[in-house]
mmCIF file of C-alpha atoms in Angstrom:
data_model
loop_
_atom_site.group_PDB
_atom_site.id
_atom_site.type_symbol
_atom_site.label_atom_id
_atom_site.label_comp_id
_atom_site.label_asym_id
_atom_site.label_seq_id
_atom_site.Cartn_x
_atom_site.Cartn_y
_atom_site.Cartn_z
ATOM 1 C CA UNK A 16 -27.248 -4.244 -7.717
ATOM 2 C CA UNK A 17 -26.114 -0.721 -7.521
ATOM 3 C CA UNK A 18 -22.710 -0.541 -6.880
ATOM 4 C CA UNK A 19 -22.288 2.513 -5.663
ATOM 5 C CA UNK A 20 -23.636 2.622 -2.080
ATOM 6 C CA UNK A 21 -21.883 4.953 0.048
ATOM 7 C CA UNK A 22 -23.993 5.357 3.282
ATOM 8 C CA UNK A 23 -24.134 1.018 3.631
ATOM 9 C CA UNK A 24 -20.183 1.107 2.474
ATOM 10 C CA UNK A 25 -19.504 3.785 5.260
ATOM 11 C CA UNK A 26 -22.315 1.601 7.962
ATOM 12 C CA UNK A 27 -20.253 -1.779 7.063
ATOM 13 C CA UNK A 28 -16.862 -0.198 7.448
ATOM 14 C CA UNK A 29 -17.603 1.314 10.656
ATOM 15 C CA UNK A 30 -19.020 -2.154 11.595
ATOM 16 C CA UNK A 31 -15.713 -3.169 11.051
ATOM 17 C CA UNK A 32 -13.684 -0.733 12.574
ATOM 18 C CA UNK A 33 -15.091 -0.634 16.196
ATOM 19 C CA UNK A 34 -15.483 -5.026 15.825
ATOM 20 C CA UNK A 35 -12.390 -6.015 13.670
ATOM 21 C CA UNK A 36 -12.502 -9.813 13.441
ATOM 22 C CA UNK A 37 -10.851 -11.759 10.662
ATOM 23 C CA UNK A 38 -12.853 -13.786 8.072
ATOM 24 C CA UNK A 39 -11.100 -16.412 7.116
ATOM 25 C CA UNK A 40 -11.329 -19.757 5.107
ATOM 26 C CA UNK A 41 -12.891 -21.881 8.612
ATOM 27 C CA UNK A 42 -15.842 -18.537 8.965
ATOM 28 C CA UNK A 43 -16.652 -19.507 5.297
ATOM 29 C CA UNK A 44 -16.568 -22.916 5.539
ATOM 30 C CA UNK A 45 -19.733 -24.799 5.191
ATOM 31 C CA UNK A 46 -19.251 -27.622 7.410
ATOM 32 C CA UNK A 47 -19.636 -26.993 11.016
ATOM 33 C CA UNK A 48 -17.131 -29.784 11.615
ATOM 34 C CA UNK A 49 -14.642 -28.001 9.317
ATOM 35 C CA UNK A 50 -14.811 -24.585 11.678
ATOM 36 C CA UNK A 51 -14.472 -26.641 14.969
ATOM 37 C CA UNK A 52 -11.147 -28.445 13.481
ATOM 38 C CA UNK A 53 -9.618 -24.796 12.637
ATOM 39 C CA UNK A 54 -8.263 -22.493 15.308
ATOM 40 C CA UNK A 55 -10.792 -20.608 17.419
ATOM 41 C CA UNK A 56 -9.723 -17.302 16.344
ATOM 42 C CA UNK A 57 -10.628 -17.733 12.863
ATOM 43 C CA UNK A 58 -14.367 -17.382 14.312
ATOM 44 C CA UNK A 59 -13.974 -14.344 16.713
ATOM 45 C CA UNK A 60 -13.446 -10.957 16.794
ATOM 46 C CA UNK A 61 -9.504 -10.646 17.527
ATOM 47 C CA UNK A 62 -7.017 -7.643 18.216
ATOM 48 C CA UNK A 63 -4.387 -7.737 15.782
ATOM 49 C CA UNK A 64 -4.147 -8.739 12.183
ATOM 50 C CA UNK A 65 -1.869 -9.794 9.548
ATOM 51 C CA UNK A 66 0.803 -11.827 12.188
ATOM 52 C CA UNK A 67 4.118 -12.763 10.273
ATOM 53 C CA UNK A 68 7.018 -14.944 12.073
ATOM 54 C CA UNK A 69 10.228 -13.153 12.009
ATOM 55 C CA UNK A 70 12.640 -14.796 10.054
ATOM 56 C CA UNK A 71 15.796 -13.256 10.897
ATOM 57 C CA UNK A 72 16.345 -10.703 13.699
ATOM 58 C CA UNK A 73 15.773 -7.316 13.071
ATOM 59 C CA UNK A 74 16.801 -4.511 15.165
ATOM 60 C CA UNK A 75 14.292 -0.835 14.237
ATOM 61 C CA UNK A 76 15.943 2.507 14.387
ATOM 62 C CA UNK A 77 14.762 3.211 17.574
ATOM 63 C CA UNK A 78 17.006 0.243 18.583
ATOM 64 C CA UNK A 79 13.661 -2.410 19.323
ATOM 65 C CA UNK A 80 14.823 -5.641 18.894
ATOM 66 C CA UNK A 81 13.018 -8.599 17.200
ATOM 67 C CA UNK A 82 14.162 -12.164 17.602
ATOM 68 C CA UNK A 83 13.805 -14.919 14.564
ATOM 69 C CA UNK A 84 11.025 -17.080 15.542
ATOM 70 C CA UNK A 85 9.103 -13.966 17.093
ATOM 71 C CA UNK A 86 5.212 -13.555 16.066
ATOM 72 C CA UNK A 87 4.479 -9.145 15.073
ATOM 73 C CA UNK A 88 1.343 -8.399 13.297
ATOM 74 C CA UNK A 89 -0.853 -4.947 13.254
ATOM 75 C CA UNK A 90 -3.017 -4.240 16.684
ATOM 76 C CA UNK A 91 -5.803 -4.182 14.563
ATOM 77 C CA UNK A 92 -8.108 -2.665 17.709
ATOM 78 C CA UNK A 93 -6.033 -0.277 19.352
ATOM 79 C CA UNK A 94 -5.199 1.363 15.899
ATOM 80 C CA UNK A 95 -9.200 1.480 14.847
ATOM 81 C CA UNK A 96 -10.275 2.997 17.612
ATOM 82 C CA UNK A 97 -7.056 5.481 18.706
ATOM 83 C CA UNK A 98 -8.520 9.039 19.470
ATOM 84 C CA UNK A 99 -5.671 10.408 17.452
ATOM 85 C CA UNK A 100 -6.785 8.713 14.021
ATOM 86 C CA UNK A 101 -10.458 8.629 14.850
ATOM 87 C CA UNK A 102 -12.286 11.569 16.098
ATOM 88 C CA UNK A 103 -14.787 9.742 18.972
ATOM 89 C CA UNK A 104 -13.110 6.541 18.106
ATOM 90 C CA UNK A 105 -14.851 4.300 20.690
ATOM 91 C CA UNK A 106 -18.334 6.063 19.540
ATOM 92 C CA UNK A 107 -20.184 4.337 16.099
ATOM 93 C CA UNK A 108 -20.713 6.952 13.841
ATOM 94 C CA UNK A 109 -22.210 4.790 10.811
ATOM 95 C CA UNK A 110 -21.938 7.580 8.039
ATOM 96 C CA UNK A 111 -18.294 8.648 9.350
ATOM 97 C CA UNK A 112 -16.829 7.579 6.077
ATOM 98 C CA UNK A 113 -19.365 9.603 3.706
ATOM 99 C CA UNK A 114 -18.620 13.212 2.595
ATOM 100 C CA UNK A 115 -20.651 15.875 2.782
ATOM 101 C CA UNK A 116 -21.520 15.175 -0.824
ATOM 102 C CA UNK A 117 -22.460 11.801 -0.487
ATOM 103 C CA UNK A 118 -19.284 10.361 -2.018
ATOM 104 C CA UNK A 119 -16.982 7.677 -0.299
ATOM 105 C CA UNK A 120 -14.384 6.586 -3.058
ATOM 106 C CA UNK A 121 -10.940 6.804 -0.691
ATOM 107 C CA UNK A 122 -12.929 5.527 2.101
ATOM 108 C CA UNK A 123 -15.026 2.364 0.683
ATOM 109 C CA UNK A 124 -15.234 -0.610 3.193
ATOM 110 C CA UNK A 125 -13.107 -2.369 0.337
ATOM 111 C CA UNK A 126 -10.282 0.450 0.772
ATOM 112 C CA UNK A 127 -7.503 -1.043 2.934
ATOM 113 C CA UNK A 128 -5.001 1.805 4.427
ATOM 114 C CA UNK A 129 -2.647 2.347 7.612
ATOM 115 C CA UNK A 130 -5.649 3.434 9.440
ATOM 116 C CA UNK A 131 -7.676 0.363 8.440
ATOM 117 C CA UNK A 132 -5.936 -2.541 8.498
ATOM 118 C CA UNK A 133 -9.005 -5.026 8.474
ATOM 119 C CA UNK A 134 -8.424 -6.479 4.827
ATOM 120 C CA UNK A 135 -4.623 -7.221 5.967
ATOM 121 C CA UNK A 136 -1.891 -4.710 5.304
ATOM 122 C CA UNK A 137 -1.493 -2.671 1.659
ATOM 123 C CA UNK A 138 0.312 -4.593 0.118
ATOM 124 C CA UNK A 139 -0.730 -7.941 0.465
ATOM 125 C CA UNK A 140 -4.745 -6.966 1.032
ATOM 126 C CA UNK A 141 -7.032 -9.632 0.835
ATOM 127 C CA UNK A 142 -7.890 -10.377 -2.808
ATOM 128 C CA UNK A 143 -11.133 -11.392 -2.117
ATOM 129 C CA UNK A 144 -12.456 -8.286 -0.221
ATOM 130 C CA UNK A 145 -14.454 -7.281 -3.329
ATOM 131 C CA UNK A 146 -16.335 -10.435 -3.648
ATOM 132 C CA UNK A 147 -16.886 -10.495 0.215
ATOM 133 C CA UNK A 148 -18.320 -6.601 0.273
ATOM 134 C CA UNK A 149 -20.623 -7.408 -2.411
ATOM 135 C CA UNK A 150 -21.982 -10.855 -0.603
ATOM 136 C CA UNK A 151 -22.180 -8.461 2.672
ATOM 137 C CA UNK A 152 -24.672 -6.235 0.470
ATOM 138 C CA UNK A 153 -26.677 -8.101 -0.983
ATOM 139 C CA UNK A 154 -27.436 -10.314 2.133
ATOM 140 C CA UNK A 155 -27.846 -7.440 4.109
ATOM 141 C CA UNK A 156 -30.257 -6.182 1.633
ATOM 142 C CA UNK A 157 -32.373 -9.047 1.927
ATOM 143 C CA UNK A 158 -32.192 -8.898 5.545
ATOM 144 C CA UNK A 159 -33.491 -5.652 6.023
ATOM 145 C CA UNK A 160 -36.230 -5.287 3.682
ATOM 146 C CA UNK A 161 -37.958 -8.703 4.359
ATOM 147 C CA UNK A 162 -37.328 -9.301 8.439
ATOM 148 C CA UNK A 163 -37.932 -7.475 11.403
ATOM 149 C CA UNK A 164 -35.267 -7.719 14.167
ATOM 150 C CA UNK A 165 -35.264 -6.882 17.976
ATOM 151 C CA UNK A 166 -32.952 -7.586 21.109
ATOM 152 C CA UNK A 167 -35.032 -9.717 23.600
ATOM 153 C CA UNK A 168 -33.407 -7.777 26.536
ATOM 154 C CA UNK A 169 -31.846 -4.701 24.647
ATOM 155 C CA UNK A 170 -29.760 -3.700 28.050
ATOM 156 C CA UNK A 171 -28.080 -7.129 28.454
ATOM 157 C CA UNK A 172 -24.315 -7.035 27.717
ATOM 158 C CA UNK A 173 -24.049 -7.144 24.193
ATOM 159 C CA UNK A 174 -20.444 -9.335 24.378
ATOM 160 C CA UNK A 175 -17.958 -10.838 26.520
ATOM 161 C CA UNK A 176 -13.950 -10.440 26.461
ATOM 162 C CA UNK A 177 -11.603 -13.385 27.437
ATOM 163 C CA UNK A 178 -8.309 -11.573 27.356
ATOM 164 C CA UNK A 179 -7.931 -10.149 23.619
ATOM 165 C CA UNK A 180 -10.852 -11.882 22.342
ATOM 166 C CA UNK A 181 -14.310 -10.417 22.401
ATOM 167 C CA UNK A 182 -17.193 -12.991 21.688
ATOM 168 C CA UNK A 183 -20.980 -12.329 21.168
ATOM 169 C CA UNK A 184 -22.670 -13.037 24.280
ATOM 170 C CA UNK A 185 -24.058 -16.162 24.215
ATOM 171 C CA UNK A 186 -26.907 -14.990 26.308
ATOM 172 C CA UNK A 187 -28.492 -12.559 23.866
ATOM 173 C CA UNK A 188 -31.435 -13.428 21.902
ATOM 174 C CA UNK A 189 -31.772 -11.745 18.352
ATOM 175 C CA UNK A 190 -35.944 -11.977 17.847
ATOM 176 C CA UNK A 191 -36.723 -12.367 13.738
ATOM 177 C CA UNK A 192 -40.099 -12.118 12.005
ATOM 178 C CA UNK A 193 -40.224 -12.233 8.518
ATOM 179 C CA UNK A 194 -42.214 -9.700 7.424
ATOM 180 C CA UNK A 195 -45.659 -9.945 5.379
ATOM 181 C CA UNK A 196 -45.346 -10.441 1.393
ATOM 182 C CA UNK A 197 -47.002 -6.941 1.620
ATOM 183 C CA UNK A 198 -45.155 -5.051 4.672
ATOM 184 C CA UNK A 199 -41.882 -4.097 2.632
ATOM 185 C CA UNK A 200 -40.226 -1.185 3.206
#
């Protein structure tokens, strides 16, 4: 598989950005039973990322207190989709990380920054972000050259939001045909 794949890194990371959720061990797991005994949030898309418990106060420069025992963590959606990072940040733009020349090495889905917090923070990114991208690819891949897709009703909501969760709406239908061993694209 060709690794370098700009216009489906730039589609996934935009993906990503406008629907942060995290992926973690219980969204991998292969036992149904497994995700249901893990917390909820594991499995939806969620507003913050990276949470750390504050183990001794701290007070910020600007004289913000935090309290030991306190819960901070990145707000994940509010940052991806701020006006003042992202130019139309509530609007998908699927080839906004590409160049004009067709090159997206600072901005590959795999690329954690400030901006993009989706893999965690800098410093302690998610080690396994490679492996994941790569898995993303290649199943996409199959999915789009051997099946068909289409909304049953494309103008029904597309999600729901229960306070800072937003959950695929369990009334859409996603229609799949494989295609004929002869219809490829």
């Amino acid at each position: 598989m060709n690794r370098e794949m700009p216009y489906l890194d730039s589609f996934m990371k935009e993906t990503s950005r406008l629907s942060p959720g995290p992926i973690g061990k219980s969204a991998l797991s292969s036992s149904i039973s497994g995700m249901a005994v893990e917390k909820n949030h594991y499995l939806t898309p969620t507003t913050v990322s990276a949470p750390r418990t504050v183990m001794v106060p701290y007070t910020m420069e600007d004289g913000c207190h935090i309290p030991a025992g306190n819960w901070i963590a990145i707000p994940q959606l509010a940052l991806m989709r701020d006006e003042k990072i992202w130019p139309n940040g509530k609007e998908f733009e699927g080839f906004r990380f590409v160049d004009e020349q067709g090159d997206a090495s600072e901005s590959r889905f795999t690329h954690p920054s400030h901006e993009f917090p989706f893999w965690g923070s800098i410093k302690h990114a998610c080690p396994a972000r490679f492996y994941v991208s790569v898995v993303i690819k290649m199943v996409l891949s199959h999915l789009l050259l051997d099946y068909d897709f289409r909304l049953e009703n494309p103008t029904a909501a597309p999600f729901l939001t229960f306070g800072k969760v937003r959950v695929p709406s369990p009334f859409m239908t996603l229609l799949v045909r494989k295609r004929s061993t002869g219809s490829r694209v």
